[in-house]
Amino acid sequence: MITGEGTEMSSYRLLKEVREEVADLLSRLIQIDTTNPPGNETQAAEFLASYLERDDFTCETLESGRGRGDVITRLKGTGEKPSLLLLSHLDVVAANPKEWSVDPFGGLIKDGFVWGRGALDMKSMTAIEVMVIKLLKKRKVKLKGDVILAATADEEKGGEEGAGWLVRNHYEKVKADYVLNEGGGLAIPMGGKSMFTIQTAEKGILWLKIRAKGTPGHGSIPGAADNAILRMNDVMRTLASYKSKITLIPTVKEYLGSVTAEDKTKKKALTSLLKTPSSADRILDELGKKDKFLAEEIRAKLRMTITPTEVKGGVKENIIPSECEAVFDCRVMPGQTPEEAMEKIKKLLRKVGLEKLEFEIIEANQPSESPLHTPLYEQIVDVLKEFDPHGYVAPDMLTGGTDSRFFRKKGVVCYGFQPMQADEPYGEIRKRIHGIDERISINNLVFGTSVLYSVVERFLT
Ligand SMILES: [Zn+2]
């Protein structure tokens, strides 16, 4: 159920008049296949530019490379209040039509949903942000701060050719005091209430290849050779069993406090975790017996993790291999750097023998965190309270990454916030992101537009 629709629960009006237009806009965006790679976002960027130009917006499309387009437009404010960038990415991950029950690029509107790749991640937010900026103009809202809209390329492959490229090459066009982007906003059912997350932090990435070296030999005389697989085995054991120190960053501290506040079954465990973070593992082992996913999700928010994800070694049944390589997905906490993580890993592996190991960094991204309880944060809290009086807000850290990190690096306050009701089971919605039969309810498009519009209008007037 959409709270507030036809009930007196909401003192804020849902913008039902955008229903058709926002659904149609999302459907048309889905029909432009921007699977990355290769991306081909220019077509979507140009489509949005002409869409907005019909309402007298001046748009700019820029390309980091052939077909890799971004679109930017701006509503000027008087400058008395901060500026706000509404950010989204235009590219999507691949979809295999054979696995889907509908055409992933058909943009089908059926049963109250818009279906297709990007419906959740994140062409819906693009459509919502376009509606918001259009409404601000149509209603001649007297803005005291600039509102900038940027829909960019390449996020699904790391964003270096999209938001990262814009920040490096055209920063003046997207520079703002605040950014609203993906990464939070979906209501999590919590003790009968909705907990809306605002993504205020994200972990950093260190994707690392380690190559173990040895000396080949015959499989029948193991002692005469130096088996690289066994060396890699020691590497894996060392890294997988390493428990880095626990850090409670402000976002996670408040997140845990919020989960605690609304759900009695978890209250005790999380209260004691907050009191004695050093016993977190014991407490989470206990909590895991009741709710394994929650316990492990929380554990990953407390420390750096190192996970082996690929391994290759050996060529034949009877040959002892001289080489074995493995890939590790290491996630770094805000406050640490991938470089520090690399140093730590090498230090841990000294006992395995660094002279027999080679290291190759596949990708490294810095972690980031924005301050909580800024005026924009409080504005979001206030507006949500009116749309869903029983809901509440919690900051959250993603264990993955978004384009927000490019802006946080510049000191910009970034929040991941696409307001959505859990109008299907929460797990179902989560599963469809990058999954099969991705779809969003039209009710949620209206809800998202309404909440975001209210936030922006009130924040900047
Ligand atoms: Zn995304």
CSV table of C-alpha atoms and ligand atoms in Angstrom, one decimal:
chain,number,residue,atom,x,y,z
A,1,MET,CA,0.0,0.0,0.0
A,2,ILE,CA,1.2,3.5,-0.7
A,3,THR,CA,0.8,5.4,2.5
A,4,GLY,CA,-1.1,8.5,2.1
A,5,GLU,CA,-2.9,7.6,-1.1
A,6,GLY,CA,-6.5,8.3,-0.4
A,7,THR,CA,-6.0,8.2,3.3
A,8,GLU,CA,-5.6,10.9,6.0
A,9,MET,CA,-2.2,9.4,7.0
A,10,SER,CA,-0.4,11.9,4.9
A,11,SER,CA,-0.5,15.7,5.4
A,12,TYR,CA,1.4,15.9,2.1
A,13,ARG,CA,-0.2,15.6,-1.2
A,14,LEU,CA,1.0,12.9,-3.6
A,15,LEU,CA,1.5,14.4,-7.0
A,16,LYS,CA,-0.9,12.1,-8.8
A,17,GLU,CA,-1.0,14.3,-11.8
A,18,VAL,CA,2.5,13.1,-12.8
A,19,ARG,CA,1.5,9.5,-12.8
A,20,GLU,CA,1.2,9.0,-16.6
A,21,GLU,CA,4.1,11.2,-17.6
A,22,VAL,CA,6.7,9.7,-15.2
A,23,ALA,CA,5.7,6.2,-16.1
A,24,ASP,CA,5.9,7.0,-19.8
A,25,LEU,CA,9.3,8.8,-19.4
A,26,LEU,CA,10.8,5.8,-17.6
A,27,SER,CA,9.4,3.4,-20.2
A,28,ARG,CA,11.0,5.4,-23.0
A,29,LEU,CA,14.3,5.5,-21.1
A,30,ILE,CA,14.3,1.8,-20.7
A,31,GLN,CA,13.7,1.3,-24.4
A,32,ILE,CA,17.0,3.0,-25.1
A,33,ASP,CA,19.4,0.1,-24.5
A,34,THR,CA,22.3,1.5,-22.5
A,35,THR,CA,23.8,-1.8,-21.5
A,36,ASN,CA,27.4,-1.1,-20.2
A,37,PRO,CA,29.6,-2.2,-21.8
A,38,PRO,CA,29.5,-0.5,-24.3
A,39,GLY,CA,27.0,1.9,-22.7
A,40,ASN,CA,25.8,4.0,-25.6
A,41,GLU,CA,24.5,6.6,-23.2
A,42,THR,CA,24.6,9.4,-25.7
A,43,GLN,CA,21.3,8.3,-27.2
A,44,ALA,CA,19.6,8.5,-23.8
A,45,ALA,CA,21.3,11.8,-23.0
A,46,GLU,CA,20.1,13.4,-26.3
A,47,PHE,CA,16.6,12.0,-25.7
A,48,LEU,CA,16.5,13.7,-22.3
A,49,ALA,CA,17.9,16.9,-23.7
A,50,SER,CA,15.2,17.2,-26.4
A,51,TYR,CA,12.6,16.1,-23.8
A,52,LEU,CA,13.6,19.0,-21.5
A,53,GLU,CA,14.2,21.5,-24.3
A,54,ARG,CA,10.5,21.3,-25.1
A,55,ASP,CA,9.9,23.0,-21.7
A,56,ASP,CA,12.6,25.6,-22.5
A,57,PHE,CA,15.4,24.1,-20.5
A,58,THR,CA,18.9,24.7,-21.9
A,59,CYS,CA,20.7,21.4,-21.9
A,60,GLU,CA,24.2,20.4,-22.6
A,61,THR,CA,25.3,16.9,-23.7
A,62,LEU,CA,28.9,16.1,-23.3
A,63,GLU,CA,30.8,12.9,-24.3
A,64,SER,CA,33.8,11.4,-22.6
A,65,GLY,CA,34.3,9.2,-25.6
A,66,ARG,CA,32.2,8.1,-28.6
A,67,GLY,CA,28.7,7.3,-27.4
A,68,ARG,CA,29.5,7.9,-23.8
A,69,GLY,CA,27.2,10.9,-23.2
A,70,ASP,CA,26.1,12.9,-20.2
A,71,VAL,CA,23.3,15.4,-20.1
A,72,ILE,CA,23.3,18.5,-17.8
A,73,THR,CA,20.8,21.2,-17.2
A,74,ARG,CA,20.3,23.9,-14.5
A,75,LEU,CA,17.6,26.0,-12.9
A,76,LYS,CA,19.1,29.2,-11.5
A,77,GLY,CA,18.5,30.3,-8.0
A,78,THR,CA,19.2,33.6,-6.3
A,79,GLY,CA,22.3,32.2,-4.6
A,80,GLU,CA,20.9,32.9,-1.0
A,81,LYS,CA,20.8,29.1,-0.4
A,82,PRO,CA,23.1,26.2,-1.2
A,83,SER,CA,23.1,24.6,-4.7
A,84,LEU,CA,21.9,21.0,-5.2
A,85,LEU,CA,22.8,18.5,-7.9
A,86,LEU,CA,20.3,15.8,-8.8
A,87,LEU,CA,22.5,13.0,-10.1
A,88,SER,CA,21.8,9.8,-11.8
A,89,HIS,CA,23.4,7.4,-14.2
A,90,LEU,CA,22.0,6.4,-17.6
A,91,ASP,CA,23.8,3.1,-18.1
A,92,VAL,CA,22.5,-0.3,-17.0
A,93,VAL,CA,23.9,-3.8,-16.5
A,94,ALA,CA,23.3,-6.5,-19.1
A,95,ALA,CA,20.0,-8.5,-19.1
A,96,ASN,CA,19.5,-11.9,-20.7
A,97,PRO,CA,16.1,-11.8,-22.4
A,98,LYS,CA,15.8,-15.6,-22.1
A,99,GLU,CA,15.7,-15.4,-18.3
A,100,TRP,CA,13.0,-12.6,-18.3
A,101,SER,CA,9.3,-13.0,-18.6
A,102,VAL,CA,9.1,-9.7,-20.5
A,103,ASP,CA,11.4,-7.9,-22.9
A,104,PRO,CA,14.1,-6.2,-20.7
A,105,PHE,CA,14.3,-3.3,-23.1
A,106,GLY,CA,10.6,-3.2,-24.0
A,107,GLY,CA,9.6,-0.6,-21.3
A,108,LEU,CA,6.4,-2.5,-20.8
A,109,ILE,CA,3.8,-0.8,-18.6
A,110,LYS,CA,1.6,-3.5,-17.1
A,111,ASP,CA,-0.2,-4.3,-13.8
A,112,GLY,CA,0.7,-1.0,-12.3
A,113,PHE,CA,4.5,-1.5,-12.9
A,114,VAL,CA,7.0,-0.3,-15.4
A,115,TRP,CA,9.2,-3.2,-16.4
A,116,GLY,CA,12.7,-3.4,-17.8
A,117,ARG,CA,16.4,-3.2,-17.1
A,118,GLY,CA,17.0,0.1,-15.3
A,119,ALA,CA,13.5,0.3,-13.8
A,120,LEU,CA,15.1,0.3,-10.3
A,121,ASP,CA,18.8,0.9,-11.0
A,122,MET,CA,18.4,3.7,-11.8
A,123,LYS,CA,16.5,5.1,-14.8
A,124,SER,CA,13.5,5.5,-12.4
A,125,MET,CA,15.5,8.0,-10.4
A,126,THR,CA,16.5,9.8,-13.7
A,127,ALA,CA,12.8,10.0,-14.6
A,128,ILE,CA,11.9,11.3,-11.1
A,129,GLU,CA,14.6,13.9,-11.1
A,130,VAL,CA,13.5,15.1,-14.5
A,131,MET,CA,9.9,15.4,-13.3
A,132,VAL,CA,11.1,17.3,-10.2
A,133,ILE,CA,13.1,19.9,-12.2
A,134,LYS,CA,10.2,20.2,-14.7
A,135,LEU,CA,7.7,20.8,-11.9
A,136,LEU,CA,9.9,23.4,-10.3
A,137,LYS,CA,10.0,25.4,-13.5
A,138,LYS,CA,6.4,24.9,-14.4
A,139,ARG,CA,5.3,26.1,-11.0
A,140,LYS,CA,7.7,29.0,-11.2
A,141,VAL,CA,9.1,28.2,-7.8
A,142,LYS,CA,11.4,31.0,-6.7
A,143,LEU,CA,14.5,29.1,-6.0
A,144,LYS,CA,17.1,30.5,-3.6
A,145,GLY,CA,19.7,28.0,-4.7
A,146,ASP,CA,20.6,26.4,-8.1
A,147,VAL,CA,19.2,23.0,-9.0
A,148,ILE,CA,21.4,21.1,-11.4
A,149,LEU,CA,20.4,17.9,-13.1
A,150,ALA,CA,23.1,15.5,-14.4
A,151,ALA,CA,22.4,12.1,-15.9
A,152,THR,CA,25.7,10.4,-16.7
A,153,ALA,CA,27.4,7.5,-18.3
A,154,ASP,CA,29.4,4.5,-17.1
A,155,GLU,CA,28.4,4.1,-13.4
A,156,GLU,CA,28.1,0.3,-13.7
A,157,LYS,CA,31.7,0.0,-14.8
A,158,GLY,CA,33.0,2.4,-12.1
A,159,GLY,CA,31.9,5.8,-13.4
A,160,GLU,CA,35.4,6.9,-14.6
A,161,GLU,CA,33.9,7.7,-18.1
A,162,GLY,CA,30.8,9.4,-16.7
A,163,ALA,CA,30.6,11.2,-13.3
A,164,GLY,CA,34.3,10.8,-12.7
A,165,TRP,CA,35.1,12.3,-16.1
A,166,LEU,CA,32.8,15.2,-15.5
A,167,VAL,CA,34.3,16.0,-12.1
A,168,ARG,CA,37.8,15.8,-13.6
A,169,ASN,CA,37.1,17.8,-16.8
A,170,HIS,CA,34.0,19.9,-16.4
A,171,TYR,CA,33.6,20.4,-12.7
A,172,GLU,CA,32.2,23.9,-12.9
A,173,LYS,CA,29.2,22.4,-14.7
A,174,VAL,CA,28.3,20.0,-12.0
A,175,LYS,CA,29.7,21.7,-8.9
A,176,ALA,CA,27.2,21.9,-6.1
A,177,ASP,CA,27.0,22.1,-2.3
A,178,TYR,CA,24.9,19.0,-2.1
A,179,VAL,CA,24.2,15.9,-4.2
A,180,LEU,CA,21.3,13.6,-4.2
A,181,ASN,CA,22.0,10.3,-5.9
A,182,GLU,CA,21.2,6.5,-5.7
A,183,GLY,CA,22.1,4.2,-2.9
A,184,GLY,CA,19.4,4.6,-0.3
A,185,GLY,CA,15.8,5.5,0.2
A,186,LEU,CA,14.1,2.1,-0.1
A,187,ALA,CA,11.9,1.5,3.0
A,188,ILE,CA,13.1,-1.5,5.0
A,189,PRO,CA,10.2,-3.0,7.1
A,190,MET,CA,11.4,-2.9,10.7
A,191,GLY,CA,9.2,-3.9,13.5
A,192,GLY,CA,6.0,-3.0,11.6
A,193,LYS,CA,7.3,0.4,10.5
A,194,SER,CA,9.2,1.6,7.5
A,195,MET,CA,12.9,2.5,8.0
A,196,PHE,CA,13.9,4.8,5.1
A,197,THR,CA,17.7,4.8,4.6
A,198,ILE,CA,19.8,7.7,3.5
A,199,GLN,CA,23.1,6.5,2.1
A,200,THR,CA,25.7,8.7,3.8
A,201,ALA,CA,28.8,6.5,3.4
A,202,GLU,CA,30.2,3.8,1.2
A,203,LYS,CA,33.1,1.4,1.5
A,204,GLY,CA,36.1,1.7,-0.8
A,205,ILE,CA,37.3,-1.1,-3.1
A,206,LEU,CA,40.6,-2.8,-3.5
A,207,TRP,CA,40.3,-5.5,-6.2
A,208,LEU,CA,43.6,-7.4,-6.1
A,209,LYS,CA,45.2,-10.3,-8.0
A,210,ILE,CA,47.8,-12.3,-6.2
A,211,ARG,CA,50.1,-14.7,-8.1
A,212,ALA,CA,51.9,-17.4,-6.1
A,213,LYS,CA,55.1,-18.8,-7.7
A,214,GLY,CA,56.7,-22.2,-7.2
A,215,THR,CA,58.8,-24.8,-9.0
A,216,PRO,CA,57.1,-27.4,-11.3
A,217,GLY,CA,57.6,-31.1,-10.9
A,218,HIS,CA,56.0,-34.5,-11.3
A,219,GLY,CA,52.8,-35.1,-9.4
A,220,SER,CA,54.2,-38.5,-8.2
A,221,ILE,CA,57.2,-36.9,-6.4
A,222,PRO,CA,55.7,-34.0,-4.5
A,223,GLY,CA,58.7,-33.3,-2.3
A,224,ALA,CA,60.9,-32.5,-5.2
A,225,ALA,CA,58.7,-29.5,-6.4
A,226,ASP,CA,57.4,-26.4,-4.9
A,227,ASN,CA,53.6,-26.4,-5.3
A,228,ALA,CA,52.2,-23.0,-6.1
A,229,ILE,CA,48.7,-24.2,-5.3
A,230,LEU,CA,49.7,-25.0,-1.7
A,231,ARG,CA,51.3,-21.6,-1.4
A,232,MET,CA,48.1,-20.0,-2.6
A,233,ASN,CA,46.3,-22.1,-0.1
A,234,ASP,CA,48.4,-20.5,2.7
A,235,VAL,CA,47.6,-17.0,1.2
A,236,MET,CA,43.9,-17.7,1.2
A,237,ARG,CA,43.9,-19.1,4.7
A,238,THR,CA,45.8,-16.1,6.0
A,239,LEU,CA,43.6,-13.5,4.3
A,240,ALA,CA,40.3,-15.2,4.8
A,241,SER,CA,40.8,-15.7,8.5
A,242,TYR,CA,42.1,-12.2,9.1
A,243,LYS,CA,39.8,-10.1,11.3
A,244,SER,CA,40.7,-6.5,10.9
A,245,LYS,CA,39.9,-4.1,13.8
A,246,ILE,CA,36.4,-3.0,14.3
A,247,THR,CA,35.6,0.7,13.5
A,248,LEU,CA,32.2,2.3,14.3
A,249,ILE,CA,31.9,5.2,11.9
A,250,PRO,CA,29.2,7.8,12.7
A,251,THR,CA,26.9,6.5,9.9
A,252,VAL,CA,27.0,2.9,11.2
A,253,LYS,CA,26.7,4.0,14.8
A,254,GLU,CA,23.5,5.8,14.1
A,255,TYR,CA,22.2,3.1,11.7
A,256,LEU,CA,22.6,0.5,14.4
A,257,GLY,CA,20.8,2.8,16.9
A,258,SER,CA,17.9,3.1,14.5
A,259,VAL,CA,17.5,-0.6,13.9
A,260,THR,CA,17.6,-1.0,17.6
A,261,ALA,CA,15.0,1.6,18.3
A,262,GLU,CA,12.2,-0.1,16.3
A,263,ASP,CA,12.7,-3.8,16.6
A,264,LYS,CA,12.6,-5.4,20.0
A,265,THR,CA,14.0,-8.8,19.0
A,266,LYS,CA,17.2,-7.2,17.8
A,267,LYS,CA,17.3,-4.4,20.4
A,268,LYS,CA,19.3,-6.3,23.0
A,269,ALA,CA,22.0,-7.6,20.7
A,270,LEU,CA,22.6,-4.2,19.0
A,271,THR,CA,22.5,-2.2,22.2
A,272,SER,CA,25.3,-4.3,23.6
A,273,LEU,CA,27.2,-4.1,20.3
A,274,LEU,CA,27.1,-0.3,20.5
A,275,LYS,CA,28.2,-0.4,24.1
A,276,THR,CA,31.1,-2.9,23.5
A,277,PRO,CA,32.1,-2.9,19.9
A,278,SER,CA,35.0,-5.2,20.8
A,279,SER,CA,32.6,-8.0,21.4
A,280,ALA,CA,30.8,-7.5,18.1
A,281,ASP,CA,31.8,-10.8,16.6
A,282,ARG,CA,30.4,-12.8,19.6
A,283,ILE,CA,27.2,-10.7,19.6
A,284,LEU,CA,26.7,-11.1,15.8
A,285,ASP,CA,27.3,-14.9,16.0
A,286,GLU,CA,24.4,-15.0,18.4
A,287,LEU,CA,22.2,-12.7,16.4
A,288,GLY,CA,23.1,-14.7,13.3
A,289,LYS,CA,21.2,-17.7,14.7
A,290,LYS,CA,18.0,-15.7,14.4
A,291,ASP,CA,18.7,-13.5,11.4
A,292,LYS,CA,21.8,-14.6,9.5
A,293,PHE,CA,21.6,-12.0,6.7
A,294,LEU,CA,21.2,-9.1,9.0
A,295,ALA,CA,24.0,-10.2,11.2
A,296,GLU,CA,26.4,-10.6,8.3
A,297,GLU,CA,25.3,-7.4,6.7
A,298,ILE,CA,26.1,-5.6,10.0
A,299,ARG,CA,29.4,-7.4,10.4
A,300,ALA,CA,30.5,-6.1,6.9
A,301,LYS,CA,29.7,-2.6,8.0
A,302,LEU,CA,32.2,-2.8,10.9
A,303,ARG,CA,35.5,-3.6,9.4
A,304,MET,CA,37.6,-4.1,6.3
A,305,THR,CA,36.8,-7.4,4.6
A,306,ILE,CA,39.0,-9.5,2.2
A,307,THR,CA,37.2,-12.2,0.2
A,308,PRO,CA,38.7,-14.6,-2.4
A,309,THR,CA,36.5,-14.6,-5.5
A,310,GLU,CA,38.5,-16.3,-8.2
A,311,VAL,CA,41.2,-18.9,-8.3
A,312,LYS,CA,43.2,-20.4,-11.2
A,313,GLY,CA,46.1,-22.9,-11.1
A,314,GLY,CA,47.4,-26.1,-12.7
A,315,VAL,CA,47.3,-27.5,-16.2
A,316,LYS,CA,47.4,-31.3,-16.0
A,317,GLU,CA,46.6,-34.1,-13.6
A,318,ASN,CA,50.2,-35.1,-13.0
A,319,ILE,CA,52.0,-31.7,-13.1
A,320,ILE,CA,52.8,-29.8,-10.0
A,321,PRO,CA,52.0,-26.2,-11.0
A,322,SER,CA,54.6,-23.5,-10.7
A,323,GLU,CA,51.9,-20.8,-10.7
A,324,CYS,CA,48.5,-20.2,-9.1
A,325,GLU,CA,46.6,-16.9,-9.1
A,326,ALA,CA,43.6,-15.7,-7.2
A,327,VAL,CA,41.5,-12.6,-7.1
A,328,PHE,CA,40.5,-10.9,-3.8
A,329,ASP,CA,37.7,-8.5,-3.3
A,330,CYS,CA,38.8,-6.2,-0.4
A,331,ARG,CA,36.4,-3.6,0.9
A,332,VAL,CA,37.9,-0.7,2.9
A,333,MET,CA,36.2,1.3,5.6
A,334,PRO,CA,35.8,5.1,5.5
A,335,GLY,CA,38.9,6.5,7.2
A,336,GLN,CA,41.2,3.9,5.6
A,337,THR,CA,42.6,3.9,2.1
A,338,PRO,CA,43.1,1.1,-0.4
A,339,GLU,CA,46.9,1.8,-0.2
A,340,GLU,CA,46.8,1.1,3.6
A,341,ALA,CA,44.8,-2.1,2.9
A,342,MET,CA,47.4,-3.2,0.4
A,343,GLU,CA,50.2,-2.6,2.9
A,344,LYS,CA,48.3,-4.6,5.6
A,345,ILE,CA,47.8,-7.5,3.2
A,346,LYS,CA,51.5,-7.6,2.3
A,347,LYS,CA,52.4,-7.5,6.0
A,348,LEU,CA,50.0,-10.4,6.7
A,349,LEU,CA,51.5,-12.4,3.9
A,350,ARG,CA,55.1,-12.0,5.0
A,351,LYS,CA,55.0,-15.4,6.7
A,352,VAL,CA,53.9,-17.0,3.4
A,353,GLY,CA,56.9,-15.5,1.7
A,354,LEU,CA,56.6,-12.2,-0.2
A,355,GLU,CA,59.4,-13.2,-2.6
A,356,LYS,CA,57.2,-15.9,-4.0
A,357,LEU,CA,54.2,-13.7,-4.4
A,358,GLU,CA,53.3,-11.1,-7.1
A,359,PHE,CA,50.6,-8.4,-6.5
A,360,GLU,CA,48.5,-6.7,-9.1
A,361,ILE,CA,45.9,-4.1,-8.4
A,362,ILE,CA,42.8,-4.5,-10.6
A,363,GLU,CA,40.9,-1.6,-9.3
A,364,ALA,CA,41.1,0.7,-6.3
A,365,ASN,CA,38.4,3.2,-5.1
A,366,GLN,CA,38.5,5.4,-2.0
A,367,PRO,CA,35.8,5.0,0.6
A,368,SER,CA,33.7,8.0,1.5
A,369,GLU,CA,31.4,9.4,4.1
A,370,SER,CA,29.3,12.6,4.3
A,371,PRO,CA,28.3,14.3,7.5
A,372,LEU,CA,25.0,13.4,9.0
A,373,HIS,CA,22.3,15.9,10.1
A,374,THR,CA,23.0,18.6,7.6
A,375,PRO,CA,20.1,20.9,6.7
A,376,LEU,CA,19.4,18.8,3.7
A,377,TYR,CA,19.4,15.6,5.8
A,378,GLU,CA,16.9,17.2,8.3
A,379,GLN,CA,14.8,18.4,5.4
A,380,ILE,CA,14.5,14.8,4.2
A,381,VAL,CA,13.6,13.6,7.7
A,382,ASP,CA,10.9,16.3,8.0
A,383,VAL,CA,9.3,15.6,4.6
A,384,LEU,CA,9.3,11.8,5.0
A,385,LYS,CA,7.6,12.2,8.4
A,386,GLU,CA,4.7,14.0,6.6
A,387,PHE,CA,4.4,11.4,3.8
A,388,ASP,CA,4.7,8.4,6.2
A,389,PRO,CA,4.1,9.5,9.9
A,390,HIS,CA,5.0,6.0,11.1
A,391,GLY,CA,8.2,5.8,9.1
A,392,TYR,CA,11.6,6.9,10.2
A,393,VAL,CA,15.0,7.6,8.7
A,394,ALA,CA,18.4,6.0,9.3
A,395,PRO,CA,21.7,6.8,7.7
A,396,ASP,CA,23.4,3.9,6.0
A,397,MET,CA,26.7,2.8,4.6
A,398,LEU,CA,26.8,0.8,1.3
A,399,THR,CA,29.3,-2.0,1.2
A,400,GLY,CA,29.4,-1.3,-2.6
A,401,GLY,CA,30.0,2.0,-4.3
A,402,THR,CA,28.3,4.7,-6.3
A,403,ASP,CA,29.3,7.9,-8.2
A,404,SER,CA,28.8,9.9,-5.0
A,405,ARG,CA,32.4,9.1,-4.1
A,406,PHE,CA,33.7,11.4,-6.9
A,407,PHE,CA,31.8,14.3,-5.3
A,408,ARG,CA,32.6,13.5,-1.7
A,409,LYS,CA,36.3,13.6,-2.6
A,410,LYS,CA,35.7,17.3,-3.5
A,411,GLY,CA,34.1,17.9,-0.1
A,412,VAL,CA,30.5,17.8,-1.4
A,413,VAL,CA,27.8,16.4,0.9
A,414,CYS,CA,26.3,13.5,-1.0
A,415,TYR,CA,23.2,11.4,0.0
A,416,GLY,CA,21.9,8.3,-1.7
A,417,PHE,CA,18.2,8.8,-1.5
A,418,GLN,CA,15.5,7.5,-3.9
A,419,PRO,CA,12.4,7.4,-1.8
A,420,MET,CA,10.5,4.1,-2.3
A,421,GLN,CA,7.9,2.3,-0.3
A,422,ALA,CA,8.4,-1.5,0.1
A,423,ASP,CA,5.1,-2.2,-1.7
A,424,GLU,CA,6.4,-5.6,-2.6
A,425,PRO,CA,8.4,-7.8,-0.1
A,426,TYR,CA,11.6,-6.0,0.6
A,427,GLY,CA,13.8,-9.0,-0.5
A,428,GLU,CA,11.9,-9.2,-3.8
A,429,ILE,CA,12.7,-5.6,-4.7
A,430,ARG,CA,16.3,-6.1,-3.7
A,431,LYS,CA,16.6,-9.2,-5.8
A,432,ARG,CA,15.4,-7.5,-9.0
A,433,ILE,CA,18.2,-4.9,-8.9
A,434,HIS,CA,20.7,-6.3,-11.4
A,435,GLY,CA,18.4,-9.3,-11.5
A,436,ILE,CA,15.5,-10.8,-13.5
A,437,ASP,CA,12.2,-9.0,-14.2
A,438,GLU,CA,13.3,-5.7,-12.8
A,439,ARG,CA,10.3,-3.4,-12.3
A,440,ILE,CA,9.1,-0.5,-10.3
A,441,SER,CA,5.5,0.3,-9.3
A,442,ILE,CA,4.0,3.4,-10.8
A,443,ASN,CA,2.9,4.2,-7.2
A,444,ASN,CA,6.5,4.3,-6.2
A,445,LEU,CA,7.3,6.6,-9.2
A,446,VAL,CA,4.7,9.0,-7.9
A,447,PHE,CA,5.8,8.6,-4.3
A,448,GLY,CA,9.4,9.2,-5.3
A,449,THR,CA,8.6,12.3,-7.4
A,450,SER,CA,6.4,13.7,-4.6
A,451,VAL,CA,8.9,13.2,-1.8
A,452,LEU,CA,11.8,14.4,-3.8
A,453,TYR,CA,9.9,17.4,-5.1
A,454,SER,CA,8.9,18.4,-1.6
A,455,VAL,CA,12.5,18.0,-0.3
A,456,VAL,CA,14.0,20.2,-3.1
A,457,GLU,CA,11.2,22.8,-3.0
A,458,ARG,CA,11.4,23.3,0.7
A,459,PHE,CA,15.1,23.1,0.9
A,460,LEU,CA,15.7,25.8,-1.7
A,461,THR,CA,12.9,28.3,-1.0
B,1,ZN,ZN,23.0,2.3,-10.1
